[in-house]
PDB file of C-alpha atoms in Angstrom:
ATOM      1  CA  MET A   1     105.699  23.537 113.764  1.00  0.00           C
ATOM      2  CA  PRO A   2     103.618  23.603 110.584  1.00  0.00           C
ATOM      3  CA  ASP A   3     100.253  24.849 110.961  1.00  0.00           C
ATOM      4  CA  SER A   4      97.226  22.147 111.644  1.00  0.00           C
ATOM      5  CA  LYS A   5      94.729  21.246 108.684  1.00  0.00           C
ATOM      6  CA  ARG A   6      91.989  23.174 110.533  1.00  0.00           C
ATOM      7  CA  GLN A   7      94.474  26.311 110.748  1.00  0.00           C
ATOM      8  CA  LYS A   8      95.308  25.992 106.766  1.00  0.00           C
ATOM      9  CA  ILE A   9      91.593  25.464 106.108  1.00  0.00           C
ATOM     10  CA  ILE A  10      90.927  28.733 107.818  1.00  0.00           C
ATOM     11  CA  ASP A  11      93.584  30.757 106.187  1.00  0.00           C
ATOM     12  CA  LEU A  12      92.452  29.268 102.844  1.00  0.00           C
ATOM     13  CA  ALA A  13      89.094  30.491 104.402  1.00  0.00           C
ATOM     14  CA  VAL A  14      90.164  34.022 104.589  1.00  0.00           C
ATOM     15  CA  VAL A  15      92.074  34.207 101.325  1.00  0.00           C
ATOM     16  CA  LEU A  16      89.258  33.030  99.266  1.00  0.00           C
ATOM     17  CA  MET A  17      86.848  35.532 101.002  1.00  0.00           C
ATOM     18  CA  GLN A  18      89.686  38.255 100.002  1.00  0.00           C
ATOM     19  CA  THR A  19      88.851  37.561  96.410  1.00  0.00           C
ATOM     20  CA  ILE A  20      85.320  38.666  96.738  1.00  0.00           C
ATOM     21  CA  ARG A  21      85.895  41.938  94.568  1.00  0.00           C
ATOM     22  CA  THR A  22      83.585  43.261  91.549  1.00  0.00           C
ATOM     23  CA  ALA A  23      87.098  42.982  89.569  1.00  0.00           C
ATOM     24  CA  ASN A  24      86.933  39.083  89.967  1.00  0.00           C
ATOM     25  CA  GLY A  25      83.204  38.912  88.707  1.00  0.00           C
ATOM     26  CA  TYR A  26      81.421  39.288  92.110  1.00  0.00           C
ATOM     27  CA  GLN A  27      78.677  41.755  92.989  1.00  0.00           C
ATOM     28  CA  THR A  28      80.394  43.533  95.872  1.00  0.00           C
ATOM     29  CA  GLU A  29      83.604  44.499  97.157  1.00  0.00           C
ATOM     30  CA  LEU A  30      82.695  42.671 100.744  1.00  0.00           C
ATOM     31  CA  GLY A  31      86.443  41.035  99.978  1.00  0.00           C
ATOM     32  CA  GLU A  32      88.082  43.979 101.079  1.00  0.00           C
ATOM     33  CA  HIS A  33      87.836  43.706 104.693  1.00  0.00           C
ATOM     34  CA  VAL A  34      88.198  39.920 105.523  1.00  0.00           C
ATOM     35  CA  GLU A  35      89.713  38.342 108.749  1.00  0.00           C
ATOM     36  CA  ASP A  36      89.958  35.118 111.219  1.00  0.00           C
ATOM     37  CA  TRP A  37      87.788  35.609 114.005  1.00  0.00           C
ATOM     38  CA  ARG A  38      87.472  39.737 114.609  1.00  0.00           C
ATOM     39  CA  VAL A  39      84.134  40.814 115.596  1.00  0.00           C
ATOM     40  CA  ASN A  40      85.133  44.255 116.241  1.00  0.00           C
ATOM     41  CA  TRP A  41      84.740  46.328 113.499  1.00  0.00           C
ATOM     42  CA  ASP A  42      84.864  50.311 112.942  1.00  0.00           C
ATOM     43  CA  ASP A  43      82.140  51.552 110.588  1.00  0.00           C
ATOM     44  CA  SER A  44      84.836  52.923 108.652  1.00  0.00           C
ATOM     45  CA  GLU A  45      85.948  49.023 107.631  1.00  0.00           C
ATOM     46  CA  LEU A  46      82.064  47.941 106.767  1.00  0.00           C
ATOM     47  CA  PRO A  47      80.954  45.997 104.896  1.00  0.00           C
ATOM     48  CA  ALA A  48      83.290  43.352 106.539  1.00  0.00           C
ATOM     49  CA  LEU A  49      83.501  39.692 106.621  1.00  0.00           C
ATOM     50  CA  SER A  50      84.782  37.299 109.832  1.00  0.00           C
ATOM     51  CA  VAL A  51      85.627  33.591 109.259  1.00  0.00           C
ATOM     52  CA  CYS A  52      85.092  31.854 112.327  1.00  0.00           C
ATOM     53  CA  ASP A  53      85.299  28.219 113.278  1.00  0.00           C
ATOM     54  CA  THR A  54      83.624  26.702 116.431  1.00  0.00           C
ATOM     55  CA  VAL A  55      83.376  23.482 118.274  1.00  0.00           C
ATOM     56  CA  ALA A  56      84.269  20.132 115.512  1.00  0.00           C
ATOM     57  CA  ASP A  57      82.487  16.809 115.865  1.00  0.00           C
ATOM     58  CA  GLU A  58      85.191  14.547 116.220  1.00  0.00           C
ATOM     59  CA  ASN A  59      84.785  10.610 115.444  1.00  0.00           C
ATOM     60  CA  LEU A  60      87.400   7.691 115.059  1.00  0.00           C
ATOM     61  CA  ALA A  61      87.316   6.175 111.641  1.00  0.00           C
ATOM     62  CA  ASN A  62      84.732   3.461 111.484  1.00  0.00           C
ATOM     63  CA  ASN A  63      84.119   4.565 115.492  1.00  0.00           C
ATOM     64  CA  GLU A  64      87.070   1.830 116.342  1.00  0.00           C
ATOM     65  CA  PRO A  65      88.804   3.066 119.696  1.00  0.00           C
ATOM     66  CA  SER A  66      92.392   1.509 117.596  1.00  0.00           C
ATOM     67  CA  ALA A  67      91.938   3.777 114.478  1.00  0.00           C
ATOM     68  CA  SER A  68      94.753   5.769 113.039  1.00  0.00           C
ATOM     69  CA  LEU A  69      92.437   8.377 111.713  1.00  0.00           C
ATOM     70  CA  GLN A  70      89.723  10.593 112.446  1.00  0.00           C
ATOM     71  CA  THR A  71      87.105  12.214 110.769  1.00  0.00           C
ATOM     72  CA  ASN A  72      86.703  16.069 111.868  1.00  0.00           C
ATOM     73  CA  ARG A  73      83.363  17.636 110.715  1.00  0.00           C
ATOM     74  CA  LEU A  74      84.100  21.729 111.292  1.00  0.00           C
ATOM     75  CA  PRO A  75      81.350  23.840 111.303  1.00  0.00           C
ATOM     76  CA  LEU A  76      82.571  27.203 110.032  1.00  0.00           C
ATOM     77  CA  LEU A  77      80.633  30.707 109.825  1.00  0.00           C
ATOM     78  CA  PHE A  78      80.985  33.518 107.776  1.00  0.00           C
ATOM     79  CA  ARG A  79      79.843  36.508 109.584  1.00  0.00           C
ATOM     80  CA  ILE A  80      79.091  39.880 107.490  1.00  0.00           C
ATOM     81  CA  PHE A  81      79.226  43.026 109.527  1.00  0.00           C
ATOM     82  CA  VAL A  82      77.687  46.004 107.894  1.00  0.00           C
ATOM     83  CA  LYS A  83      76.418  49.491 108.804  1.00  0.00           C
ATOM     84  CA  SER A  84      72.787  49.989 109.927  1.00  0.00           C
ATOM     85  CA  ASP A  85      71.404  51.562 106.645  1.00  0.00           C
ATOM     86  CA  THR A  86      72.430  48.603 104.487  1.00  0.00           C
ATOM     87  CA  SER A  87      69.778  47.063 102.571  1.00  0.00           C
ATOM     88  CA  ALA A  88      68.474  43.828 102.862  1.00  0.00           C
ATOM     89  CA  ALA A  89      68.992  43.476  98.912  1.00  0.00           C
ATOM     90  CA  ASP A  90      72.905  44.361  99.486  1.00  0.00           C
ATOM     91  CA  LEU A  91      73.031  42.008 102.253  1.00  0.00           C
ATOM     92  CA  ARG A  92      71.530  39.063 100.147  1.00  0.00           C
ATOM     93  CA  LYS A  93      74.323  40.014  96.856  1.00  0.00           C
ATOM     94  CA  MET A  94      76.857  39.763  99.753  1.00  0.00           C
ATOM     95  CA  ILE A  95      75.291  36.114 100.742  1.00  0.00           C
ATOM     96  CA  ALA A  96      75.441  35.008  97.584  1.00  0.00           C
ATOM     97  CA  ASP A  97      78.765  36.419  96.567  1.00  0.00           C
ATOM     98  CA  VAL A  98      80.294  33.903  99.698  1.00  0.00           C
ATOM     99  CA  LYS A  99      78.103  31.114  98.471  1.00  0.00           C
ATOM    100  CA  MET A 100      79.924  31.902  95.088  1.00  0.00           C
ATOM    101  CA  ALA A 101      83.494  32.175  96.171  1.00  0.00           C
ATOM    102  CA  LEU A 102      82.821  28.897  98.397  1.00  0.00           C
ATOM    103  CA  LYS A 103      81.724  26.997  95.349  1.00  0.00           C
ATOM    104  CA  THR A 104      85.013  27.422  93.755  1.00  0.00           C
ATOM    105  CA  ASN A 105      87.109  25.343  96.206  1.00  0.00           C
ATOM    106  CA  LEU A 106      84.855  22.938  98.180  1.00  0.00           C
ATOM    107  CA  ARG A 107      87.713  20.440  98.792  1.00  0.00           C
ATOM    108  CA  TRP A 108      89.815  23.204 100.334  1.00  0.00           C
ATOM    109  CA  ASN A 109      92.728  22.513  97.776  1.00  0.00           C
ATOM    110  CA  ASP A 110      95.866  24.482  98.918  1.00  0.00           C
ATOM    111  CA  GLY A 111      97.464  24.331  95.746  1.00  0.00           C
ATOM    112  CA  THR A 112      98.901  20.807  96.353  1.00  0.00           C
ATOM    113  CA  THR A 113      96.484  18.699  97.975  1.00  0.00           C
ATOM    114  CA  ASP A 114      92.662  18.644  99.171  1.00  0.00           C
ATOM    115  CA  LEU A 115      92.695  19.438 102.913  1.00  0.00           C
ATOM    116  CA  ALA A 116      88.715  18.317 103.120  1.00  0.00           C
ATOM    117  CA  MET A 117      86.681  15.784 101.869  1.00  0.00           C
ATOM    118  CA  TRP A 118      83.444  17.632 101.105  1.00  0.00           C
ATOM    119  CA  THR A 119      81.963  21.013 102.287  1.00  0.00           C
ATOM    120  CA  LEU A 120      78.152  21.320 102.899  1.00  0.00           C
ATOM    121  CA  PRO A 121      75.915  24.167 103.423  1.00  0.00           C
ATOM    122  CA  SER A 122      74.108  24.238 106.654  1.00  0.00           C
ATOM    123  CA  GLY A 123      72.663  27.326 106.830  1.00  0.00           C
ATOM    124  CA  SER A 124      72.494  31.325 105.659  1.00  0.00           C
ATOM    125  CA  GLY A 125      70.524  34.277 105.827  1.00  0.00           C
ATOM    126  CA  ILE A 126      70.161  37.950 107.534  1.00  0.00           C
ATOM    127  CA  VAL A 127      70.754  38.190 111.235  1.00  0.00           C
ATOM    128  CA  VAL A 128      68.139  40.146 113.071  1.00  0.00           C
ATOM    129  CA  PRO A 129      68.589  40.464 116.865  1.00  0.00           C
ATOM    130  CA  THR A 130      65.456  39.252 119.127  1.00  0.00           C
ATOM    131  CA  GLU A 131      65.720  42.649 121.205  1.00  0.00           C
ATOM    132  CA  SER A 132      64.832  45.065 117.817  1.00  0.00           C
ATOM    133  CA  PHE A 133      63.738  43.959 114.477  1.00  0.00           C
ATOM    134  CA  GLU A 134      66.435  45.605 112.629  1.00  0.00           C
ATOM    135  CA  ILE A 135      69.220  44.260 110.085  1.00  0.00           C
ATOM    136  CA  ALA A 136      72.040  43.646 111.920  1.00  0.00           C
ATOM    137  CA  GLY A 137      74.334  41.755 109.261  1.00  0.00           C
ATOM    138  CA  ALA A 138      74.244  37.916 107.426  1.00  0.00           C
ATOM    139  CA  GLU A 139      75.515  34.903 108.129  1.00  0.00           C
ATOM    140  CA  ILE A 140      76.553  32.008 105.859  1.00  0.00           C
ATOM    141  CA  ARG A 141      77.547  28.618 107.425  1.00  0.00           C
ATOM    142  CA  VAL A 142      79.123  25.424 106.191  1.00  0.00           C
ATOM    143  CA  GLU A 143      80.265  22.235 107.274  1.00  0.00           C
ATOM    144  CA  ILE A 144      83.631  20.942 106.230  1.00  0.00           C
ATOM    145  CA  SER A 145      84.510  17.282 106.956  1.00  0.00           C
ATOM    146  CA  TYR A 146      88.286  16.628 106.853  1.00  0.00           C
ATOM    147  CA  LEU A 147      90.716  13.697 108.245  1.00  0.00           C
ATOM    148  CA  THR A 148      93.412  13.727 110.529  1.00  0.00           C
ATOM    149  CA  GLU A 149      95.627  11.536 112.576  1.00  0.00           C
ATOM    150  CA  SER A 150      93.747  10.184 115.673  1.00  0.00           C
ATOM    151  CA  PHE A 151      94.027  12.619 118.350  1.00  0.00           C
ATOM    152  CA  SER A 152      95.774  14.932 116.280  1.00  0.00           C
ATOM    153  CA  GLU A 153      95.152  18.420 113.964  1.00  0.00           C
ATOM    154  CA  PHE A 154      97.606  16.945 111.607  1.00  0.00           C
TER     155      PHE A 154
END
């Protein structure tokens, strides 16, 4: 069975983030360690980036119960993990690199077709846990809208 449209977008996101290397014109080497939904990294692997999809909003086209298509609005979180001594300035460079990479493929084209209608920014910044006022990493959030058949991932 082929991958769902959602899985194809996640796979593209991982590959896209892996291009974040100074040799490709970025400020950091964040692309060295990128995975789908990995949350436990060894210090030797940091900095690292996890691509995380969460619960998508799904609506039938034109809100018609008999619609053959549905719109999916997928929140995607790019979570940057760093060593405890990473500076805020370095994290800001990593945030900028992720945004620069995202801008290169906003319709999530897989080489043959656009998988999504659009990508919207929804937030970014340095992660600071409430129990300690220390830098824990960073995140970039976007929302990707794409169409599938009703009640289907394809």
